[in-house]
mmCIF file of C-alpha atoms and ligand atoms in Angstrom:
data_model
loop_
_atom_site.group_PDB
_atom_site.id
_atom_site.type_symbol
_atom_site.label_atom_id
_atom_site.label_comp_id
_atom_site.label_asym_id
_atom_site.label_seq_id
_atom_site.Cartn_x
_atom_site.Cartn_y
_atom_site.Cartn_z
ATOM 1 C CA MET G 1 -24.062 -8.794 -2.187
ATOM 2 C CA THR G 2 -21.016 -10.635 -3.508
ATOM 3 C CA ASN G 3 -17.767 -9.049 -2.358
ATOM 4 C CA LEU G 4 -15.541 -9.068 -5.457
ATOM 5 C CA LEU G 5 -12.488 -8.371 -3.317
ATOM 6 C CA ASN G 6 -12.615 -12.016 -2.221
ATOM 7 C CA PHE G 7 -11.723 -13.297 -5.695
ATOM 8 C CA ASN G 8 -8.486 -13.854 -7.549
ATOM 9 C CA GLN G 9 -8.695 -13.372 -11.313
ATOM 10 C CA THR G 10 -9.701 -16.975 -12.035
ATOM 11 C CA GLN G 11 -12.424 -16.904 -9.403
ATOM 12 C CA LEU G 12 -13.610 -13.539 -10.683
ATOM 13 C CA ALA G 13 -13.834 -14.931 -14.233
ATOM 14 C CA ASP G 14 -15.964 -17.789 -12.866
ATOM 15 C CA TYR G 15 -18.180 -15.240 -11.158
ATOM 16 C CA PHE G 16 -18.727 -13.344 -14.413
ATOM 17 C CA VAL G 17 -19.574 -16.548 -16.244
ATOM 18 C CA SER G 18 -22.039 -17.387 -13.449
ATOM 19 C CA ILE G 19 -23.910 -14.110 -14.088
ATOM 20 C CA GLY G 20 -23.920 -14.625 -17.869
ATOM 21 C CA GLU G 21 -20.971 -12.342 -18.700
ATOM 22 C CA LYS G 22 -17.697 -12.884 -20.532
ATOM 23 C CA PRO G 23 -14.757 -14.077 -18.384
ATOM 24 C CA PHE G 24 -12.417 -11.367 -19.733
ATOM 25 C CA ARG G 25 -14.334 -8.853 -17.596
ATOM 26 C CA ALA G 26 -12.330 -10.220 -14.669
ATOM 27 C CA LYS G 27 -9.120 -8.613 -15.898
ATOM 28 C CA GLN G 28 -10.820 -5.230 -16.282
ATOM 29 C CA LEU G 29 -12.311 -5.449 -12.793
ATOM 30 C CA MET G 30 -9.001 -6.491 -11.235
ATOM 31 C CA ARG G 31 -7.337 -3.404 -12.689
ATOM 32 C CA TRP G 32 -10.023 -1.053 -11.460
ATOM 33 C CA MET G 33 -10.259 -2.583 -7.982
ATOM 34 C CA HIS G 34 -6.629 -3.158 -7.186
ATOM 35 C CA HIS G 35 -4.440 -1.233 -9.602
ATOM 36 C CA PHE G 36 -6.434 1.983 -9.433
ATOM 37 C CA GLY G 37 -8.175 1.458 -6.075
ATOM 38 C CA VAL G 38 -11.628 2.249 -7.480
ATOM 39 C CA ARG G 39 -14.692 0.909 -5.656
ATOM 40 C CA ASP G 40 -17.457 2.676 -7.538
ATOM 41 C CA PHE G 41 -18.620 0.596 -10.524
ATOM 42 C CA GLY G 42 -19.902 3.825 -12.094
ATOM 43 C CA GLN G 43 -16.310 5.027 -12.609
ATOM 44 C CA MET G 44 -15.238 1.914 -14.525
ATOM 45 C CA THR G 45 -15.562 3.537 -17.905
ATOM 46 C CA ASP G 46 -14.360 0.681 -20.121
ATOM 47 C CA ILE G 47 -17.119 -1.567 -18.834
ATOM 48 C CA ALA G 48 -20.504 -1.448 -20.560
ATOM 49 C CA LYS G 49 -23.038 0.675 -18.693
ATOM 50 C CA VAL G 50 -25.537 -2.187 -18.552
ATOM 51 C CA LEU G 51 -22.997 -4.382 -16.760
ATOM 52 C CA ARG G 52 -22.021 -1.601 -14.390
ATOM 53 C CA GLU G 53 -25.694 -1.214 -13.403
ATOM 54 C CA LYS G 54 -25.987 -4.974 -12.944
ATOM 55 C CA LEU G 55 -22.913 -5.063 -10.710
ATOM 56 C CA LYS G 56 -24.280 -2.240 -8.578
ATOM 57 C CA LEU G 57 -27.306 -4.399 -7.824
ATOM 58 C CA GLU G 58 -25.566 -7.623 -6.889
ATOM 59 C CA ALA G 59 -21.909 -7.008 -6.048
ATOM 60 C CA GLU G 60 -19.694 -4.752 -3.997
ATOM 61 C CA ILE G 61 -16.031 -4.011 -3.496
ATOM 62 C CA GLY G 62 -16.089 -4.247 0.268
ATOM 63 C CA VAL G 63 -12.876 -3.039 1.888
ATOM 64 C CA PRO G 64 -12.268 -3.309 5.625
ATOM 65 C CA GLU G 65 -12.892 -0.262 7.783
ATOM 66 C CA VAL G 66 -9.923 1.680 9.164
ATOM 67 C CA LEU G 67 -10.565 2.408 12.843
ATOM 68 C CA LEU G 68 -7.312 4.199 13.565
ATOM 69 C CA GLU G 69 -4.165 5.242 11.714
ATOM 70 C CA GLN G 70 -0.973 6.021 13.618
ATOM 71 C CA VAL G 71 2.318 7.367 12.315
ATOM 72 C CA SER G 72 5.572 6.713 14.139
ATOM 73 C CA ASP G 73 8.388 9.236 14.505
ATOM 74 C CA ASP G 74 10.391 7.076 12.080
ATOM 75 C CA GLY G 75 7.674 7.152 9.394
ATOM 76 C CA THR G 76 6.270 3.694 10.141
ATOM 77 C CA ARG G 77 2.479 3.645 9.834
ATOM 78 C CA LYS G 78 0.044 1.368 11.536
ATOM 79 C CA TRP G 79 -3.604 0.844 10.706
ATOM 80 C CA LEU G 80 -6.073 -0.645 13.139
ATOM 81 C CA ILE G 81 -8.608 -2.328 10.900
ATOM 82 C CA GLY G 82 -12.033 -3.523 11.984
ATOM 83 C CA ALA G 83 -12.692 -7.218 11.385
ATOM 84 C CA ASP G 84 -16.160 -7.075 12.976
ATOM 85 C CA GLU G 85 -17.790 -5.378 15.933
ATOM 86 C CA ALA G 86 -15.709 -7.192 18.537
ATOM 87 C CA ASN G 87 -12.399 -7.697 16.757
ATOM 88 C CA SER G 88 -9.737 -5.752 14.942
ATOM 89 C CA ILE G 89 -6.408 -6.467 13.312
ATOM 90 C CA GLU G 90 -3.323 -4.449 12.454
ATOM 91 C CA ALA G 91 -1.241 -3.780 9.353
ATOM 92 C CA VAL G 92 2.062 -1.885 9.315
ATOM 93 C CA PHE G 93 3.893 -0.001 6.545
ATOM 94 C CA ILE G 94 7.656 0.357 6.944
ATOM 95 C CA PRO G 95 9.237 2.875 4.558
ATOM 96 C CA GLU G 96 12.911 2.415 3.712
ATOM 97 C CA ASP G 97 15.190 4.124 1.218
ATOM 98 C CA ALA G 98 14.876 1.573 -1.544
ATOM 99 C CA ARG G 99 11.549 -0.045 -0.736
ATOM 100 C CA GLY G 100 8.305 0.133 1.160
ATOM 101 C CA THR G 101 7.196 -2.978 3.028
ATOM 102 C CA LEU G 102 3.703 -3.733 4.234
ATOM 103 C CA CYS G 103 3.297 -6.268 7.014
ATOM 104 C CA ILE G 104 -0.186 -7.738 7.000
ATOM 105 C CA SER G 105 -2.261 -9.992 9.234
ATOM 106 C CA SER G 106 -3.911 -13.283 8.325
ATOM 107 C CA GLN G 107 -5.983 -14.093 11.410
ATOM 108 C CA VAL G 108 -7.762 -12.365 14.274
ATOM 109 C CA GLY G 109 -5.314 -13.402 16.967
ATOM 110 C CA CYS G 110 -3.395 -16.650 16.704
ATOM 111 C CA ALA G 111 -3.945 -20.096 18.153
ATOM 112 C CA LEU G 112 -0.283 -21.079 18.146
ATOM 113 C CA ALA G 113 0.556 -19.345 21.416
ATOM 114 C CA CYS G 114 4.245 -18.612 20.943
ATOM 115 C CA THR G 115 5.205 -17.361 24.367
ATOM 116 C CA PHE G 116 7.141 -14.243 23.287
ATOM 117 C CA CYS G 117 4.452 -12.969 20.913
ATOM 118 C CA SER G 118 1.886 -10.373 21.826
ATOM 119 C CA THR G 119 -0.619 -11.719 19.277
ATOM 120 C CA GLY G 120 -0.157 -15.250 20.576
ATOM 121 C CA ARG G 121 -0.899 -14.129 24.120
ATOM 122 C CA GLN G 122 -4.241 -12.706 23.055
ATOM 123 C CA GLY G 123 -5.768 -15.968 21.915
ATOM 124 C CA PHE G 124 -7.615 -16.626 18.690
ATOM 125 C CA ASN G 125 -10.961 -15.588 17.292
ATOM 126 C CA ARG G 126 -11.177 -16.439 13.585
ATOM 127 C CA ASN G 127 -9.502 -16.575 10.204
ATOM 128 C CA LEU G 128 -9.623 -13.514 7.991
ATOM 129 C CA SER G 129 -11.326 -13.799 4.599
ATOM 130 C CA ALA G 130 -9.342 -13.188 1.410
ATOM 131 C CA SER G 131 -10.993 -9.757 1.118
ATOM 132 C CA GLU G 132 -9.902 -8.866 4.656
ATOM 133 C CA ILE G 133 -6.330 -9.915 3.872
ATOM 134 C CA ILE G 134 -5.969 -8.241 0.475
ATOM 135 C CA GLY G 135 -8.092 -5.395 1.868
ATOM 136 C CA GLN G 136 -5.173 -4.434 4.134
ATOM 137 C CA LEU G 137 -3.032 -3.886 1.040
ATOM 138 C CA TRP G 138 -5.877 -2.003 -0.629
ATOM 139 C CA VAL G 139 -6.365 0.228 2.414
ATOM 140 C CA ALA G 140 -2.644 0.927 2.884
ATOM 141 C CA ASN G 141 -2.085 1.627 -0.803
ATOM 142 C CA ASN G 142 -4.938 4.097 -0.941
ATOM 143 C CA ALA G 143 -4.069 5.765 2.359
ATOM 144 C CA LEU G 144 -0.448 6.220 1.297
ATOM 145 C CA ARG G 145 -1.555 7.804 -1.970
ATOM 146 C CA GLN G 146 -3.060 10.661 0.052
ATOM 147 C CA THR G 147 0.261 11.189 1.847
ATOM 148 C CA ASP G 148 2.778 13.904 1.108
ATOM 149 C CA GLY G 149 5.638 12.481 -0.871
ATOM 150 C CA TYR G 150 3.498 9.748 -2.367
ATOM 151 C CA ASP G 151 0.621 11.854 -3.634
ATOM 152 C CA MET G 152 2.399 12.877 -6.844
ATOM 153 C CA LEU G 153 3.074 9.319 -7.990
ATOM 154 C CA PRO G 154 1.181 8.298 -11.123
ATOM 155 C CA ALA G 155 -1.802 6.032 -10.419
ATOM 156 C CA GLY G 156 -0.725 2.427 -10.492
ATOM 157 C CA GLU G 157 2.931 3.112 -9.579
ATOM 158 C CA ARG G 158 4.015 1.095 -6.566
ATOM 159 C CA ILE G 159 4.415 2.647 -3.143
ATOM 160 C CA ILE G 160 4.365 -0.739 -1.494
ATOM 161 C CA SER G 161 7.113 -2.780 -3.135
ATOM 162 C CA ASN G 162 7.149 -5.709 -0.677
ATOM 163 C CA VAL G 163 4.539 -7.524 1.336
ATOM 164 C CA VAL G 164 5.342 -9.734 4.290
ATOM 165 C CA MET G 165 2.758 -12.059 5.816
ATOM 166 C CA MET G 166 4.181 -11.514 9.283
ATOM 167 C CA GLY G 167 1.427 -9.647 11.094
ATOM 168 C CA MET G 168 -1.161 -11.193 13.373
ATOM 169 C CA GLY G 169 -1.773 -14.902 12.879
ATOM 170 C CA GLU G 170 -0.154 -17.967 11.354
ATOM 171 C CA PRO G 171 -0.780 -17.549 7.600
ATOM 172 C CA LEU G 172 -0.593 -21.242 6.782
ATOM 173 C CA ALA G 173 -3.351 -21.974 9.307
ATOM 174 C CA ASN G 174 -5.638 -19.894 7.042
ATOM 175 C CA TYR G 175 -4.364 -21.488 3.879
ATOM 176 C CA ASP G 176 -7.035 -20.920 1.210
ATOM 177 C CA SER G 177 -7.696 -17.251 1.965
ATOM 178 C CA VAL G 178 -3.996 -16.467 2.279
ATOM 179 C CA VAL G 179 -3.149 -18.148 -1.026
ATOM 180 C CA THR G 180 -5.999 -16.331 -2.806
ATOM 181 C CA ALA G 181 -4.819 -13.001 -1.386
ATOM 182 C CA MET G 182 -1.218 -13.680 -2.416
ATOM 183 C CA GLN G 183 -2.336 -14.643 -5.933
ATOM 184 C CA ILE G 184 -3.961 -11.203 -6.154
ATOM 185 C CA MET G 185 -0.738 -9.558 -4.929
ATOM 186 C CA LEU G 186 1.197 -11.324 -7.716
ATOM 187 C CA ASP G 187 -1.359 -10.676 -10.472
ATOM 188 C CA ASP G 188 -0.110 -8.125 -13.035
ATOM 189 C CA SER G 189 -3.651 -6.787 -13.360
ATOM 190 C CA ALA G 190 -3.742 -6.140 -9.620
ATOM 191 C CA TYR G 191 -0.562 -5.320 -7.643
ATOM 192 C CA GLY G 192 1.997 -7.055 -9.874
ATOM 193 C CA LEU G 193 4.458 -7.921 -7.116
ATOM 194 C CA SER G 194 7.138 -10.478 -7.897
ATOM 195 C CA ARG G 195 7.215 -13.725 -5.934
ATOM 196 C CA ARG G 196 10.528 -12.616 -4.468
ATOM 197 C CA CYS G 197 8.877 -9.541 -2.987
ATOM 198 C CA VAL G 198 6.091 -11.397 -1.209
ATOM 199 C CA THR G 199 7.280 -13.259 1.877
ATOM 200 C CA LEU G 200 5.243 -15.680 3.933
ATOM 201 C CA SER G 201 6.419 -16.279 7.452
ATOM 202 C CA THR G 202 5.412 -19.501 9.145
ATOM 203 C CA SER G 203 6.102 -21.035 12.505
ATOM 204 C CA GLY G 204 6.432 -24.347 10.686
ATOM 205 C CA LEU G 205 3.188 -26.026 9.605
ATOM 206 C CA VAL G 206 4.962 -28.678 7.592
ATOM 207 C CA PRO G 207 2.094 -30.122 5.484
ATOM 208 C CA ALA G 208 0.966 -26.633 4.493
ATOM 209 C CA MET G 209 4.538 -25.674 3.527
ATOM 210 C CA ASP G 210 4.508 -28.613 1.122
ATOM 211 C CA ARG G 211 1.193 -27.439 -0.364
ATOM 212 C CA LEU G 212 2.396 -23.860 -0.670
ATOM 213 C CA LYS G 213 5.420 -24.758 -2.755
ATOM 214 C CA GLU G 214 3.050 -26.218 -5.356
ATOM 215 C CA ASP G 215 0.223 -23.669 -5.158
ATOM 216 C CA CYS G 216 1.935 -20.317 -4.689
ATOM 217 C CA PRO G 217 5.669 -20.460 -4.002
ATOM 218 C CA VAL G 218 6.655 -17.103 -2.570
ATOM 219 C CA ALA G 219 9.715 -16.226 -0.502
ATOM 220 C CA LEU G 220 9.726 -18.178 2.752
ATOM 221 C CA ALA G 221 10.614 -17.087 6.256
ATOM 222 C CA VAL G 222 10.482 -19.510 9.159
ATOM 223 C CA SER G 223 10.052 -18.443 12.773
ATOM 224 C CA LEU G 224 12.661 -20.714 14.294
ATOM 225 C CA HIS G 225 13.575 -18.956 17.559
ATOM 226 C CA ALA G 226 15.229 -21.970 19.201
ATOM 227 C CA PRO G 227 18.001 -24.385 18.194
ATOM 228 C CA ASN G 228 16.712 -27.534 19.896
ATOM 229 C CA ASP G 229 13.370 -29.249 20.362
ATOM 230 C CA ALA G 230 13.248 -28.934 24.136
ATOM 231 C CA LEU G 231 13.444 -25.150 24.013
ATOM 232 C CA ARG G 232 11.357 -24.771 20.865
ATOM 233 C CA ASP G 233 8.598 -26.969 22.336
ATOM 234 C CA GLU G 234 8.435 -24.414 25.111
ATOM 235 C CA ILE G 235 8.488 -21.120 23.213
ATOM 236 C CA VAL G 236 6.984 -22.183 19.839
ATOM 237 C CA PRO G 237 4.564 -24.923 20.937
ATOM 238 C CA ILE G 238 3.673 -26.052 17.380
ATOM 239 C CA ASN G 239 7.131 -27.641 17.472
ATOM 240 C CA LYS G 240 5.625 -30.511 19.471
ATOM 241 C CA LYS G 241 3.675 -31.437 16.358
ATOM 242 C CA TYR G 242 6.314 -30.588 13.746
ATOM 243 C CA PRO G 243 9.757 -30.848 15.372
ATOM 244 C CA ILE G 244 12.871 -29.166 14.042
ATOM 245 C CA LYS G 245 14.085 -32.150 11.994
ATOM 246 C CA ASP G 246 10.773 -32.322 10.071
ATOM 247 C CA LEU G 247 10.753 -28.549 9.678
ATOM 248 C CA MET G 248 14.261 -28.492 8.188
ATOM 249 C CA ALA G 249 13.331 -31.255 5.740
ATOM 250 C CA ALA G 250 10.259 -29.237 4.692
ATOM 251 C CA CYS G 251 12.483 -26.189 4.117
ATOM 252 C CA GLU G 252 14.756 -28.240 1.848
ATOM 253 C CA ARG G 253 11.746 -29.442 -0.145
ATOM 254 C CA TYR G 254 10.337 -25.901 -0.360
ATOM 255 C CA LEU G 255 13.542 -24.515 -1.836
ATOM 256 C CA VAL G 256 13.157 -26.703 -4.921
ATOM 257 C CA LYS G 257 10.259 -24.446 -6.014
ATOM 258 C CA ALA G 258 10.997 -21.219 -4.153
ATOM 259 C CA PRO G 259 11.672 -17.911 -5.934
ATOM 260 C CA ARG G 260 14.721 -17.336 -3.731
ATOM 261 C CA ASP G 261 17.452 -19.872 -3.168
ATOM 262 C CA PHE G 262 17.409 -19.532 0.603
ATOM 263 C CA VAL G 263 15.043 -19.586 3.553
ATOM 264 C CA THR G 264 15.160 -16.765 6.080
ATOM 265 C CA PHE G 265 15.226 -18.034 9.641
ATOM 266 C CA GLU G 266 13.826 -15.565 12.126
ATOM 267 C CA TYR G 267 15.209 -15.743 15.605
ATOM 268 C CA VAL G 268 13.906 -13.538 18.384
ATOM 269 C CA MET G 269 16.645 -12.727 20.878
ATOM 270 C CA LEU G 270 15.421 -13.406 24.422
ATOM 271 C CA ASP G 271 17.781 -12.584 27.221
ATOM 272 C CA GLY G 272 19.108 -15.708 28.919
ATOM 273 C CA VAL G 273 16.642 -17.956 27.092
ATOM 274 C CA ASN G 274 17.964 -18.651 23.573
ATOM 275 C CA ASP G 275 20.880 -16.266 23.112
ATOM 276 C CA THR G 276 24.002 -18.021 24.398
ATOM 277 C CA VAL G 277 27.118 -19.117 22.521
ATOM 278 C CA GLU G 278 25.971 -22.718 22.898
ATOM 279 C CA HIS G 279 22.593 -21.872 21.319
ATOM 280 C CA ALA G 280 24.364 -20.251 18.341
ATOM 281 C CA ARG G 281 26.503 -23.372 17.850
ATOM 282 C CA GLN G 282 23.463 -25.651 18.056
ATOM 283 C CA LEU G 283 21.733 -23.459 15.499
ATOM 284 C CA LEU G 284 24.540 -23.982 13.015
ATOM 285 C CA THR G 285 24.110 -27.722 13.409
ATOM 286 C CA VAL G 286 20.342 -27.821 12.902
ATOM 287 C CA VAL G 287 20.328 -25.677 9.737
ATOM 288 C CA LYS G 288 23.367 -27.287 8.118
ATOM 289 C CA ASN G 289 21.417 -28.754 5.157
ATOM 290 C CA VAL G 290 19.269 -25.697 4.434
ATOM 291 C CA PRO G 291 20.634 -22.756 2.415
ATOM 292 C CA CYS G 292 19.553 -19.866 4.601
ATOM 293 C CA LYS G 293 19.986 -16.405 6.003
ATOM 294 C CA PHE G 294 19.314 -15.353 9.563
ATOM 295 C CA ASN G 295 17.294 -12.457 10.806
ATOM 296 C CA LEU G 296 17.954 -11.823 14.490
ATOM 297 C CA ILE G 297 15.125 -9.888 16.096
ATOM 298 C CA PRO G 298 15.846 -8.145 19.374
ATOM 299 C CA PHE G 299 12.750 -8.906 21.458
ATOM 300 C CA ASN G 300 10.285 -6.036 21.501
ATOM 301 C CA PRO G 301 8.838 -5.947 25.012
ATOM 302 C CA PHE G 302 5.119 -5.828 25.745
ATOM 303 C CA LYS G 303 3.257 -5.755 29.032
ATOM 304 C CA ASN G 304 3.606 -8.892 31.181
ATOM 305 C CA SER G 305 5.644 -10.712 28.551
ATOM 306 C CA GLY G 306 8.003 -12.155 31.132
ATOM 307 C CA TYR G 307 10.948 -11.726 28.759
ATOM 308 C CA GLU G 308 13.751 -9.223 28.405
ATOM 309 C CA THR G 309 15.569 -8.209 25.240
ATOM 310 C CA SER G 310 18.993 -9.825 24.854
ATOM 311 C CA LYS G 311 21.908 -7.598 25.711
ATOM 312 C CA THR G 312 23.448 -5.916 22.688
ATOM 313 C CA SER G 313 26.794 -7.550 23.404
ATOM 314 C CA HIS G 314 25.148 -11.005 23.406
ATOM 315 C CA ILE G 315 23.379 -10.326 20.133
ATOM 316 C CA ARG G 316 26.698 -9.276 18.636
ATOM 317 C CA VAL G 317 28.480 -12.443 19.772
ATOM 318 C CA PHE G 318 25.583 -14.597 18.535
ATOM 319 C CA ARG G 319 25.612 -12.829 15.154
ATOM 320 C CA ASP G 320 29.373 -13.147 14.810
ATOM 321 C CA ILE G 321 29.297 -16.912 15.382
ATOM 322 C CA LEU G 322 26.771 -17.315 12.571
ATOM 323 C CA MET G 323 28.681 -14.946 10.283
ATOM 324 C CA ALA G 324 31.964 -16.694 10.951
ATOM 325 C CA ALA G 325 30.317 -19.862 9.661
ATOM 326 C CA GLY G 326 29.612 -18.052 6.380
ATOM 327 C CA TYR G 327 25.982 -17.042 6.838
ATOM 328 C CA VAL G 328 24.382 -13.712 5.993
ATOM 329 C CA VAL G 329 22.940 -12.353 9.217
ATOM 330 C CA THR G 330 20.869 -9.242 9.752
ATOM 331 C CA VAL G 331 19.857 -7.818 13.077
ATOM 332 C CA ARG G 332 16.428 -6.341 12.615
ATOM 333 C CA LYS G 333 16.157 -2.669 13.362
ATOM 334 C CA THR G 334 13.233 -1.847 15.568
ATOM 335 C CA ARG G 335 10.765 0.306 13.683
ATOM 336 C CA GLY G 336 7.604 1.911 14.970
ATOM 337 C CA ASP G 337 7.932 0.836 18.592
ATOM 338 C CA ASP G 338 6.522 4.194 19.755
ATOM 339 C CA ILE G 339 3.171 3.126 18.236
ATOM 340 C CA ASP G 340 3.510 -0.587 19.206
ATOM 341 C CA ALA G 341 4.089 -1.488 15.569
ATOM 342 C CA ALA G 342 7.369 -3.340 16.002
ATOM 343 C CA CYS G 343 7.809 -7.009 15.277
ATOM 344 C CA GLY G 344 5.883 -9.154 17.783
ATOM 345 C CA GLN G 345 3.948 -6.209 19.204
ATOM 346 C CA LEU G 346 0.867 -6.305 16.983
ATOM 347 C CA ALA G 347 -2.217 -6.870 19.064
ATOM 348 C CA GLY G 348 -5.365 -5.372 17.520
ATOM 349 C CA LYS G 349 -8.372 -6.439 19.521
ATOM 350 C CA VAL G 350 -9.149 -10.119 19.831
ATOM 351 C CA LEU G 351 -12.180 -11.646 21.476
ATOM 352 C CA ASP G 352 -10.511 -14.925 22.402
ATOM 353 C CA LYS G 353 -12.548 -18.020 21.603
ATOM 354 C CA THR G 354 -9.965 -20.495 22.819
ATOM 355 C CA LYS G 355 -10.575 -19.667 26.479
ATOM 356 C CA ARG G 356 -7.045 -20.692 27.228
ATOM 357 C CA SER G 357 -6.314 -17.480 29.149
ATOM 358 C CA PHE G 358 -2.622 -17.383 28.390
ATOM 359 C CA LYS G 359 -1.990 -21.041 29.190
ATOM 360 C CA HIS G 360 0.008 -22.745 26.540
ATOM 361 C CA VAL G 361 -2.084 -25.546 25.275
ATOM 362 C CA ALA G 362 -1.486 -28.456 22.930
ATOM 363 C CA ILE G 363 -2.475 -27.260 19.509
ATOM 364 C CA GLU G 364 -4.189 -29.011 16.673
ATOM 365 C CA VAL G 365 -4.160 -26.953 13.505
ATOM 366 C CA ALA G 366 -6.112 -28.079 10.456
ATOM 367 C CA VAL G 367 -4.021 -27.641 7.317
HETATM 368 S S1 SF4 X 1 4.745 -15.725 16.473
HETATM 369 FE FE1 SF4 X 1 3.320 -16.005 14.760
HETATM 370 S S2 SF4 X 1 2.625 -18.155 14.989
HETATM 371 FE FE2 SF4 X 1 3.543 -17.577 16.965
HETATM 372 S S3 SF4 X 1 1.786 -16.835 18.200
HETATM 373 FE FE3 SF4 X 1 2.712 -15.028 17.173
HETATM 374 S S4 SF4 X 1 1.487 -14.764 15.317
HETATM 375 FE FE4 SF4 X 1 1.130 -16.867 16.060
#
């Protein structure tokens, strides 16, 4: 069976041509699958009955299985989603007054082994397919529609206004599937999100950043976390391959095509590691050519992490130095930590294939 959830509209049109049908069927299918969340071909009433019967025989709309749904005291929701018998991933919905943000995963685990990241500590199993990535949005959208407060919304109206590729995995290390899934997010026949409302967060895979700006320029966040190469080599090991100078140049190039005129630099605040006055001053120097905002993320502890969250007073001083230099700085509020849904806490279940057992290894990532 062909899983139609794997296709963007162009690929779906090609599929219809390949089975002897008109390409415009793709638009109809996209609306049924994504806009209305319908999986049963029988319900797709504007499609000829003969075609519906044909689709039933050779295609499916295969969405990932939800293994567990948890709701935090603050309204944050987390879904544990089965990737296969041995592995699972997580997606998180964060409701706010003016928007609803879904954080989705791109890989089962992550090979990049950032030392402060729960996903990175678990190792890596495999990339997710496009259907498994967009399936998280499908699942969350449909689950939220059954929820009090959302259940009266007309079909097709957005509950999820923003998507961030910040869950498990490095999205640019799973380039093709991630781009296909984001094209579906942006498609007016599917979820119709604007490029500004879809954010991809990368730890800095420079060649893939250059490809992304041509193929699917969405808002960009960069996991920086350190203001010099010596420290970043240690806590974000991909820095050994793409050091800060190359990363900053890639950010400048990206902004030429980006839907926003700034990059968001994410910076996890680790007590005594990267949070001093000197680190803040170094940070100002390294980003000086890149229009940017900063998002300071108080470290969310997990078992055996070896790190502590920066003291509030240190975070404040760090923030004030950046603000005094004219930057917009937000300090991320922790959401959903009672269900381990906060930033850096997503773990799912990963059968590690790297066999690195928490050692930080040199990484080669194909992009
Ligand atoms: S921070 Fe991102 S890139 Fe680094 S290990 Fe975690 S998921 Fe991977």
